[in-house]
PDB file of C-alpha atoms and ligand atoms in Angstrom:
ATOM      1  CA  MET A1074      11.247 -20.329  72.911  1.00 47.00           C
ATOM      2  CA  LYS A1075       8.116 -22.046  74.246  1.00 55.00           C
ATOM      3  CA  LYS A1076       7.766 -23.880  70.920  1.00 58.00           C
ATOM      4  CA  LYS A1077      11.258 -25.376  71.187  1.00 58.00           C
ATOM      5  CA  GLU A1078      10.579 -26.671  74.726  1.00 63.00           C
ATOM      6  CA  GLU A1079       7.314 -28.216  73.499  1.00 65.00           C
ATOM      7  CA  ASN A1080       9.259 -29.923  70.681  1.00 68.00           C
ATOM      8  CA  GLN A1081      11.639 -31.393  73.235  1.00 76.00           C
ATOM      9  CA  GLU A1082       8.697 -32.619  75.310  1.00 83.00           C
ATOM     10  CA  SER A1083       7.117 -34.361  72.330  1.00 88.00           C
ATOM     11  CA  HIS A1084      10.537 -35.834  71.433  1.00 90.00           C
ATOM     12  CA  PHE A1085      10.835 -37.465  74.874  1.00 93.00           C
ATOM     13  CA  ASN A1086       7.188 -38.565  74.774  1.00 93.00           C
ATOM     14  CA  GLU A1087       7.805 -40.217  71.399  1.00 93.00           C
ATOM     15  CA  TYR A1088      10.650 -42.396  72.668  1.00 93.00           C
ATOM     16  CA  ALA A1089       9.360 -42.949  76.233  1.00 95.00           C
ATOM     17  CA  TYR A1090       8.324 -46.551  75.480  1.00 96.00           C
ATOM     18  CA  ASP A1091      12.021 -47.411  75.144  1.00 96.00           C
ATOM     19  CA  TRP A1092      13.372 -46.167  78.493  1.00 98.00           C
ATOM     20  CA  TRP A1093      13.944 -49.630  79.954  1.00 98.00           C
ATOM     21  CA  ASN A1094      15.151 -51.320  76.773  1.00 98.00           C
ATOM     22  CA  LYS A1095      18.850 -51.873  77.454  1.00 97.00           C
ATOM     23  CA  SER A1096      19.657 -52.142  73.763  1.00 95.00           C
ATOM     24  CA  GLY A1097      17.251 -49.426  72.577  1.00 95.00           C
ATOM     25  CA  HIS A1098      17.408 -45.654  72.143  1.00 94.00           C
ATOM     26  CA  TYR A1099      18.646 -45.129  75.685  1.00 95.00           C
ATOM     27  CA  LYS A1100      21.249 -47.883  75.797  1.00 95.00           C
ATOM     28  CA  LEU A1101      24.072 -45.426  76.475  1.00 94.00           C
ATOM     29  CA  LEU A1102      22.219 -44.096  79.520  1.00 96.00           C
ATOM     30  CA  HIS A1103      21.914 -47.677  80.780  1.00 97.00           C
ATOM     31  CA  LYS A1104      25.685 -48.099  80.305  1.00 96.00           C
ATOM     32  CA  LEU A1105      26.277 -44.816  82.124  1.00 96.00           C
ATOM     33  CA  ASN A1106      23.989 -45.547  85.052  1.00 97.00           C
ATOM     34  CA  PRO A1107      26.377 -47.628  87.229  1.00 96.00           C
ATOM     35  CA  ILE A1108      29.085 -44.955  86.921  1.00 97.00           C
ATOM     36  CA  ARG A1109      26.608 -42.269  87.928  1.00 97.00           C
ATOM     37  CA  SER A1110      25.570 -44.010  91.110  1.00 96.00           C
ATOM     38  CA  GLU A1111      29.210 -44.899  91.933  1.00 97.00           C
ATOM     39  CA  TYR A1112      30.163 -41.245  91.395  1.00 98.00           C
ATOM     40  CA  ILE A1113      27.428 -40.048  93.756  1.00 98.00           C
ATOM     41  CA  LEU A1114      28.160 -42.728  96.357  1.00 97.00           C
ATOM     42  CA  SER A1115      31.867 -41.853  96.307  1.00 97.00           C
ATOM     43  CA  LYS A1116      30.944 -38.352  97.504  1.00 97.00           C
ATOM     44  CA  CYS A1117      28.217 -39.019 100.073  1.00 97.00           C
ATOM     45  CA  SER A1118      25.904 -41.476 101.779  1.00 96.00           C
ATOM     46  CA  LEU A1119      22.388 -41.760 100.406  1.00 97.00           C
ATOM     47  CA  SER A1120      20.645 -43.459 103.273  1.00 97.00           C
ATOM     48  CA  GLY A1121      17.567 -41.520 104.380  1.00 97.00           C
ATOM     49  CA  LYS A1122      18.408 -38.490 102.216  1.00 98.00           C
ATOM     50  CA  ASN A1123      15.711 -36.637 100.273  1.00 98.00           C
ATOM     51  CA  ILE A1124      16.800 -36.549  96.652  1.00 98.00           C
ATOM     52  CA  LEU A1125      15.236 -34.842  93.657  1.00 98.00           C
ATOM     53  CA  ASP A1126      16.094 -36.213  90.206  1.00 98.00           C
ATOM     54  CA  ILE A1127      15.404 -33.412  87.707  1.00 98.00           C
ATOM     55  CA  GLY A1128      14.484 -34.643  84.230  1.00 98.00           C
ATOM     56  CA  CYS A1129      14.351 -38.213  85.497  1.00 98.00           C
ATOM     57  CA  GLY A1130      13.029 -39.674  82.228  1.00 98.00           C
ATOM     58  CA  GLY A1131      11.999 -43.294  82.768  1.00 98.00           C
ATOM     59  CA  GLY A1132      13.557 -43.386  86.236  1.00 98.00           C
ATOM     60  CA  LEU A1133      16.853 -45.170  85.480  1.00 98.00           C
ATOM     61  CA  LEU A1134      18.807 -43.266  88.105  1.00 98.00           C
ATOM     62  CA  CYS A1135      15.866 -42.814  90.517  1.00 98.00           C
ATOM     63  CA  GLU A1136      15.644 -46.579  90.921  1.00 98.00           C
ATOM     64  CA  GLU A1137      19.375 -46.972  91.640  1.00 98.00           C
ATOM     65  CA  LEU A1138      19.282 -44.202  94.247  1.00 98.00           C
ATOM     66  CA  CYS A1139      16.156 -45.656  95.852  1.00 98.00           C
ATOM     67  CA  LYS A1140      17.819 -49.090  96.101  1.00 98.00           C
ATOM     68  CA  LYS A1141      20.706 -47.396  97.954  1.00 97.00           C
ATOM     69  CA  GLY A1142      18.299 -46.151 100.638  1.00 97.00           C
ATOM     70  CA  ALA A1143      17.412 -42.613  99.499  1.00 98.00           C
ATOM     71  CA  ASN A1144      13.908 -41.094  99.521  1.00 98.00           C
ATOM     72  CA  VAL A1145      13.640 -40.265  95.852  1.00 98.00           C
ATOM     73  CA  THR A1146      11.416 -37.848  93.963  1.00 98.00           C
ATOM     74  CA  GLY A1147      11.693 -37.811  90.178  1.00 98.00           C
ATOM     75  CA  ILE A1148      10.317 -34.962  88.095  1.00 98.00           C
ATOM     76  CA  ASP A1149       9.934 -34.837  84.329  1.00 98.00           C
ATOM     77  CA  SER A1150       7.873 -32.744  81.921  1.00 97.00           C
ATOM     78  CA  SER A1151       7.296 -35.741  79.635  1.00 97.00           C
ATOM     79  CA  LYS A1152       3.975 -37.344  80.598  1.00 97.00           C
ATOM     80  CA  LYS A1153       4.751 -40.650  78.902  1.00 97.00           C
ATOM     81  CA  SER A1154       8.192 -40.892  80.524  1.00 98.00           C
ATOM     82  CA  ILE A1155       6.695 -40.422  83.985  1.00 98.00           C
ATOM     83  CA  SER A1156       4.040 -42.985  83.245  1.00 98.00           C
ATOM     84  CA  ILE A1157       6.728 -45.527  82.246  1.00 98.00           C
ATOM     85  CA  ALA A1158       8.796 -44.607  85.326  1.00 98.00           C
ATOM     86  CA  ARG A1159       5.812 -45.126  87.650  1.00 98.00           C
ATOM     87  CA  GLN A1160       4.934 -48.443  86.071  1.00 98.00           C
ATOM     88  CA  HIS A1161       8.516 -49.754  86.248  1.00 98.00           C
ATOM     89  CA  ALA A1162       8.985 -48.708  89.890  1.00 98.00           C
ATOM     90  CA  LYS A1163       5.727 -50.455  90.768  1.00 98.00           C
ATOM     91  CA  GLU A1164       6.906 -53.655  89.061  1.00 98.00           C
ATOM     92  CA  GLN A1165      10.156 -53.478  91.065  1.00 98.00           C
ATOM     93  CA  SER A1166       8.280 -52.665  94.318  1.00 98.00           C
ATOM     94  CA  LEU A1167      10.249 -49.446  94.681  1.00 98.00           C
ATOM     95  CA  ASP A1168       8.689 -46.521  96.517  1.00 98.00           C
ATOM     96  CA  ILE A1169       9.557 -43.483  94.376  1.00 98.00           C
ATOM     97  CA  GLU A1170       7.489 -40.324  94.067  1.00 98.00           C
ATOM     98  CA  TYR A1171       7.131 -39.211  90.466  1.00 98.00           C
ATOM     99  CA  LYS A1172       5.895 -35.781  89.399  1.00 98.00           C
ATOM    100  CA  ASN A1173       4.844 -34.967  85.853  1.00 98.00           C
ATOM    101  CA  GLU A1174       5.645 -31.281  85.610  1.00 97.00           C
ATOM    102  CA  SER A1175       8.372 -28.965  84.466  1.00 97.00           C
ATOM    103  CA  ILE A1176      11.025 -28.260  87.084  1.00 97.00           C
ATOM    104  CA  PHE A1177      10.140 -24.596  86.617  1.00 97.00           C
ATOM    105  CA  ASP A1178       6.651 -25.293  87.991  1.00 97.00           C
ATOM    106  CA  LEU A1179       7.829 -27.134  91.107  1.00 97.00           C
ATOM    107  CA  ALA A1180       6.911 -25.297  94.307  1.00 95.00           C
ATOM    108  CA  SER A1181       9.930 -23.506  95.709  1.00 93.00           C
ATOM    109  CA  THR A1182       8.745 -24.366  99.222  1.00 92.00           C
ATOM    110  CA  MET A1183      10.282 -27.838  98.794  1.00 86.00           C
ATOM    111  CA  SER A1184      13.806 -28.432 100.068  1.00 95.00           C
ATOM    112  CA  PHE A1185      16.051 -31.352  99.148  1.00 98.00           C
ATOM    113  CA  ASP A1186      19.272 -32.733 100.650  1.00 98.00           C
ATOM    114  CA  TYR A1187      20.601 -33.648  97.227  1.00 98.00           C
ATOM    115  CA  VAL A1188      19.603 -32.773  93.681  1.00 98.00           C
ATOM    116  CA  VAL A1189      20.684 -34.852  90.703  1.00 98.00           C
ATOM    117  CA  CYS A1190      20.389 -33.512  87.185  1.00 98.00           C
ATOM    118  CA  PHE A1191      21.880 -35.899  84.652  1.00 98.00           C
ATOM    119  CA  GLU A1192      21.818 -35.255  80.908  1.00 97.00           C
ATOM    120  CA  MET A1193      19.105 -32.634  81.311  1.00 98.00           C
ATOM    121  CA  ILE A1194      20.529 -29.099  81.401  1.00 98.00           C
ATOM    122  CA  GLU A1195      21.478 -29.387  77.703  1.00 97.00           C
ATOM    123  CA  HIS A1196      17.771 -29.751  76.845  1.00 97.00           C
ATOM    124  CA  ILE A1197      16.511 -26.477  78.245  1.00 95.00           C
ATOM    125  CA  ASN A1198      16.516 -22.947  76.899  1.00 96.00           C
ATOM    126  CA  ASP A1199      17.625 -21.081  79.992  1.00 97.00           C
ATOM    127  CA  PRO A1200      20.211 -22.869  82.159  1.00 98.00           C
ATOM    128  CA  ASN A1201      20.400 -19.867  84.480  1.00 98.00           C
ATOM    129  CA  MET A1202      16.719 -20.357  85.366  1.00 98.00           C
ATOM    130  CA  LEU A1203      17.394 -24.014  86.110  1.00 98.00           C
ATOM    131  CA  ILE A1204      20.279 -23.288  88.473  1.00 98.00           C
ATOM    132  CA  LYS A1205      18.234 -20.519  90.108  1.00 98.00           C
ATOM    133  CA  LYS A1206      15.448 -23.057  90.690  1.00 98.00           C
ATOM    134  CA  ILE A1207      17.941 -25.541  92.166  1.00 98.00           C
ATOM    135  CA  ASP A1208      19.107 -22.800  94.524  1.00 98.00           C
ATOM    136  CA  GLU A1209      15.492 -22.194  95.602  1.00 98.00           C
ATOM    137  CA  ILE A1210      14.746 -25.858  96.377  1.00 98.00           C
ATOM    138  CA  THR A1211      17.927 -26.612  98.372  1.00 98.00           C
ATOM    139  CA  LYS A1212      19.461 -25.510 101.667  1.00 97.00           C
ATOM    140  CA  LYS A1213      22.909 -24.987 103.200  1.00 97.00           C
ATOM    141  CA  ASP A1214      25.126 -28.058 102.566  1.00 97.00           C
ATOM    142  CA  SER A1215      22.749 -29.535  99.963  1.00 98.00           C
ATOM    143  CA  LYS A1216      24.660 -31.306  97.214  1.00 98.00           C
ATOM    144  CA  LEU A1217      24.151 -31.140  93.474  1.00 98.00           C
ATOM    145  CA  PHE A1218      25.281 -33.819  91.008  1.00 98.00           C
ATOM    146  CA  LEU A1219      25.022 -32.871  87.362  1.00 98.00           C
ATOM    147  CA  SER A1220      26.190 -34.285  84.063  1.00 98.00           C
ATOM    148  CA  THR A1221      26.039 -32.790  80.624  1.00 98.00           C
ATOM    149  CA  ILE A1222      27.855 -32.205  77.314  1.00 98.00           C
ATOM    150  CA  ASN A1223      30.587 -29.642  76.717  1.00 98.00           C
ATOM    151  CA  ARG A1224      30.315 -27.228  73.773  1.00 98.00           C
ATOM    152  CA  ASN A1225      33.212 -27.253  71.292  1.00 98.00           C
ATOM    153  CA  LEU A1226      34.031 -28.621  67.840  1.00 98.00           C
ATOM    154  CA  LYS A1227      34.936 -32.071  69.197  1.00 97.00           C
ATOM    155  CA  SER A1228      31.654 -32.431  71.120  1.00 96.00           C
ATOM    156  CA  PHE A1229      29.707 -31.198  68.086  1.00 95.00           C
ATOM    157  CA  LEU A1230      31.302 -33.850  65.885  1.00 95.00           C
ATOM    158  CA  LEU A1231      31.136 -36.751  68.345  1.00 94.00           C
ATOM    159  CA  ALA A1232      28.116 -36.081  70.592  1.00 94.00           C
ATOM    160  CA  LYS A1233      25.916 -34.629  67.841  1.00 95.00           C
ATOM    161  CA  ILE A1234      26.991 -35.780  64.362  1.00 94.00           C
ATOM    162  CA  VAL A1235      28.515 -39.204  65.101  1.00 92.00           C
ATOM    163  CA  ALA A1236      26.130 -40.158  67.942  1.00 93.00           C
ATOM    164  CA  GLU A1237      22.927 -39.085  66.143  1.00 93.00           C
ATOM    165  CA  TYR A1238      23.637 -39.408  62.427  1.00 92.00           C
ATOM    166  CA  ILE A1239      26.405 -41.986  61.992  1.00 90.00           C
ATOM    167  CA  LEU A1240      26.248 -44.528  64.820  1.00 90.00           C
ATOM    168  CA  ASN A1241      22.593 -43.869  65.772  1.00 90.00           C
ATOM    169  CA  TYR A1242      23.401 -44.091  69.464  1.00 91.00           C
ATOM    170  CA  VAL A1243      20.591 -41.623  70.213  1.00 90.00           C
ATOM    171  CA  PRO A1244      17.556 -40.612  68.096  1.00 91.00           C
ATOM    172  CA  LYS A1245      18.177 -37.871  65.535  1.00 91.00           C
ATOM    173  CA  GLY A1246      17.262 -34.445  66.885  1.00 91.00           C
ATOM    174  CA  THR A1247      17.873 -35.404  70.524  1.00 93.00           C
ATOM    175  CA  HIS A1248      20.454 -32.656  71.009  1.00 95.00           C
ATOM    176  CA  GLN A1249      20.817 -29.069  69.871  1.00 95.00           C
ATOM    177  CA  TYR A1250      24.445 -28.020  69.749  1.00 96.00           C
ATOM    178  CA  SER A1251      23.689 -24.466  70.870  1.00 97.00           C
ATOM    179  CA  LYS A1252      22.385 -25.827  74.176  1.00 97.00           C
ATOM    180  CA  PHE A1253      25.588 -27.706  75.020  1.00 98.00           C
ATOM    181  CA  ILE A1254      27.242 -25.953  77.931  1.00 98.00           C
ATOM    182  CA  THR A1255      30.869 -25.662  79.031  1.00 98.00           C
ATOM    183  CA  PRO A1256      32.116 -26.557  82.530  1.00 98.00           C
ATOM    184  CA  TYR A1257      33.144 -22.909  82.923  1.00 98.00           C
ATOM    185  CA  GLU A1258      29.587 -21.719  82.161  1.00 98.00           C
ATOM    186  CA  VAL A1259      27.983 -24.187  84.582  1.00 98.00           C
ATOM    187  CA  THR A1260      30.533 -23.275  87.248  1.00 98.00           C
ATOM    188  CA  SER A1261      29.820 -19.553  86.825  1.00 98.00           C
ATOM    189  CA  LEU A1262      26.062 -20.119  87.084  1.00 98.00           C
ATOM    190  CA  LEU A1263      26.433 -22.252  90.195  1.00 98.00           C
ATOM    191  CA  GLU A1264      28.791 -19.823  91.873  1.00 98.00           C
ATOM    192  CA  SER A1265      26.320 -17.023  91.299  1.00 98.00           C
ATOM    193  CA  HIS A1266      23.621 -19.136  92.987  1.00 98.00           C
ATOM    194  CA  ASN A1267      25.360 -20.057  96.250  1.00 98.00           C
ATOM    195  CA  PHE A1268      27.055 -23.291  95.185  1.00 98.00           C
ATOM    196  CA  LYS A1269      30.742 -24.130  95.348  1.00 98.00           C
ATOM    197  CA  ILE A1270      32.202 -26.631  92.875  1.00 98.00           C
ATOM    198  CA  LYS A1271      33.781 -29.605  94.650  1.00 98.00           C
ATOM    199  CA  ASN A1272      34.715 -31.745  91.655  1.00 98.00           C
ATOM    200  CA  ILE A1273      34.523 -31.967  87.862  1.00 98.00           C
ATOM    201  CA  ASP A1274      35.407 -35.192  86.059  1.00 98.00           C
ATOM    202  CA  GLY A1275      35.310 -36.013  82.376  1.00 98.00           C
ATOM    203  CA  LEU A1276      34.034 -39.208  80.816  1.00 97.00           C
ATOM    204  CA  ASP A1277      35.795 -41.379  78.266  1.00 95.00           C
ATOM    205  CA  PHE A1278      33.709 -43.509  75.914  1.00 93.00           C
ATOM    206  CA  ASN A1279      35.087 -46.725  74.431  1.00 93.00           C
ATOM    207  CA  PRO A1280      33.127 -47.444  71.212  1.00 90.00           C
ATOM    208  CA  LEU A1281      34.453 -51.022  71.055  1.00 92.00           C
ATOM    209  CA  ASP A1282      32.503 -52.219  74.065  1.00 91.00           C
ATOM    210  CA  GLU A1283      30.375 -49.055  74.416  1.00 92.00           C
ATOM    211  CA  SER A1284      31.612 -48.502  77.951  1.00 93.00           C
ATOM    212  CA  PHE A1285      32.234 -45.292  79.875  1.00 95.00           C
ATOM    213  CA  SER A1286      34.911 -44.499  82.429  1.00 97.00           C
ATOM    214  CA  LEU A1287      35.713 -41.411  84.484  1.00 97.00           C
ATOM    215  CA  SER A1288      38.685 -39.417  83.249  1.00 98.00           C
ATOM    216  CA  LYS A1289      40.235 -35.968  83.430  1.00 97.00           C
ATOM    217  CA  ASN A1290      39.129 -35.220  79.871  1.00 98.00           C
ATOM    218  CA  THR A1291      36.027 -32.998  79.955  1.00 98.00           C
ATOM    219  CA  ASP A1292      36.021 -32.268  76.202  1.00 98.00           C
ATOM    220  CA  ILE A1293      32.733 -34.082  75.592  1.00 97.00           C
ATOM    221  CA  ASN A1294      30.811 -35.463  78.586  1.00 97.00           C
ATOM    222  CA  TYR A1295      31.451 -34.401  82.154  1.00 98.00           C
ATOM    223  CA  PHE A1296      30.176 -34.968  85.700  1.00 98.00           C
ATOM    224  CA  LEU A1297      30.096 -32.213  88.243  1.00 98.00           C
ATOM    225  CA  TYR A1298      29.558 -32.150  91.991  1.00 98.00           C
ATOM    226  CA  ALA A1299      28.793 -28.953  93.904  1.00 98.00           C
ATOM    227  CA  GLN A1300      27.708 -28.036  97.407  1.00 98.00           C
ATOM    228  CA  LYS A1301      25.632 -25.151  98.663  1.00 98.00           C
ATOM    229  CA  TYR A1302      27.527 -22.974 101.121  1.00 97.00           C
ATOM    230  CA  THR A1303      24.783 -20.770 102.508  1.00 93.00           C
TER     231      THR A1303
HETATM  232  C1  SAM B1831      18.161 -37.066  78.048  1.00 59.56           C
HETATM  233  S1  SAM B1831      16.817 -37.222  79.121  1.00 59.56           S
HETATM  234  C2  SAM B1831      17.684 -37.703  80.610  1.00 59.56           C
HETATM  235  C3  SAM B1831      16.876 -38.595  81.491  1.00 59.56           C
HETATM  236  C4  SAM B1831      17.541 -39.019  82.795  1.00 59.56           C
HETATM  237  N1  SAM B1831      18.043 -37.883  83.540  1.00 59.56           N
HETATM  238  C5  SAM B1831      18.660 -39.974  82.533  1.00 59.56           C
HETATM  239  O1  SAM B1831      19.788 -39.512  82.297  1.00 59.56           O
HETATM  240  O2  SAM B1831      18.443 -41.191  82.570  1.00 59.56           O
HETATM  241  C6  SAM B1831      16.305 -35.557  79.520  1.00 59.56           C
HETATM  242  C7  SAM B1831      14.990 -35.519  80.278  1.00 59.56           C
HETATM  243  O3  SAM B1831      14.764 -34.189  80.750  1.00 59.56           O
HETATM  244  C8  SAM B1831      13.363 -33.943  80.656  1.00 59.56           C
HETATM  245  N2  SAM B1831      13.130 -32.493  80.698  1.00 59.56           N
HETATM  246  C9  SAM B1831      13.456 -31.568  79.757  1.00 59.56           C
HETATM  247  N3  SAM B1831      13.075 -30.348  80.150  1.00 59.56           N
HETATM  248  C10 SAM B1831      12.492 -30.484  81.373  1.00 59.56           C
HETATM  249  C11 SAM B1831      11.903 -29.583  82.314  1.00 59.56           C
HETATM  250  N4  SAM B1831      11.836 -28.260  82.068  1.00 59.56           N
HETATM  251  N5  SAM B1831      11.441 -30.076  83.485  1.00 59.56           N
HETATM  252  C12 SAM B1831      11.502 -31.410  83.752  1.00 59.56           C
HETATM  253  N6  SAM B1831      12.033 -32.308  82.902  1.00 59.56           N
HETATM  254  C13 SAM B1831      12.527 -31.859  81.730  1.00 59.56           C
HETATM  255  C14 SAM B1831      12.969 -34.621  79.361  1.00 59.56           C
HETATM  256  O4  SAM B1831      11.581 -34.861  79.287  1.00 59.56           O
HETATM  257  C15 SAM B1831      13.803 -35.890  79.412  1.00 59.56           C
HETATM  258  O5  SAM B1831      13.102 -36.967  80.007  1.00 59.56           O
END
């Protein structure tokens, strides 16, 4: 178990140099970024809110949220990713706090207004532990925004085989199919940790212009918004 998480860490260290290359290994995350911030902004105001970005990578979303007026903390277990994120924020004169540690090591005494967790839950071994941690570091009315990949034959073929081995959209070995997680599974975990689901939207991908749009089809990628009720 530990070994697999270490492999993931070295995978993200290996490609960290490319976080801000809009046509590199993370180009799809760059294409997704505007839709993410629009999705969050359509549900709440960010001004003055304390936000934690779990698995922030090179800080793509942290920077957008900071520009919209939030106090942003980004956490990532990949040392090189955090180093790139810090450097980029400095170059942009953005005041973002970055922590290089696993979310599981973050002190549970911290409490955030909003937590964002985009394209991260499908990289960890125990999603229940992640949601439990999110419960511990939030309070009544805190909001959670999460995106991930559904688990079914279609997502295996498109998000794993086509994306990694045919079109090379993401580096080979980025995803493990067994860690993909269904909306029903995430919903059940959240409901057992004091969150109520407010919205789930799917994402459509257009390979012609490599653009994303929100849709009702959650077969592959989906966004989810939940709020803590206690
Ligand atoms: C696919 S990347 C997503 C990056 C970013 N959220 C984005 O979408 O732009 C997943 C990130 O999660 C990080 N990660 C994986 N397990 C983690 C953990 N236990 N704690 C913190 N970060 C973790 C990885 O290092 C990697 O940077």
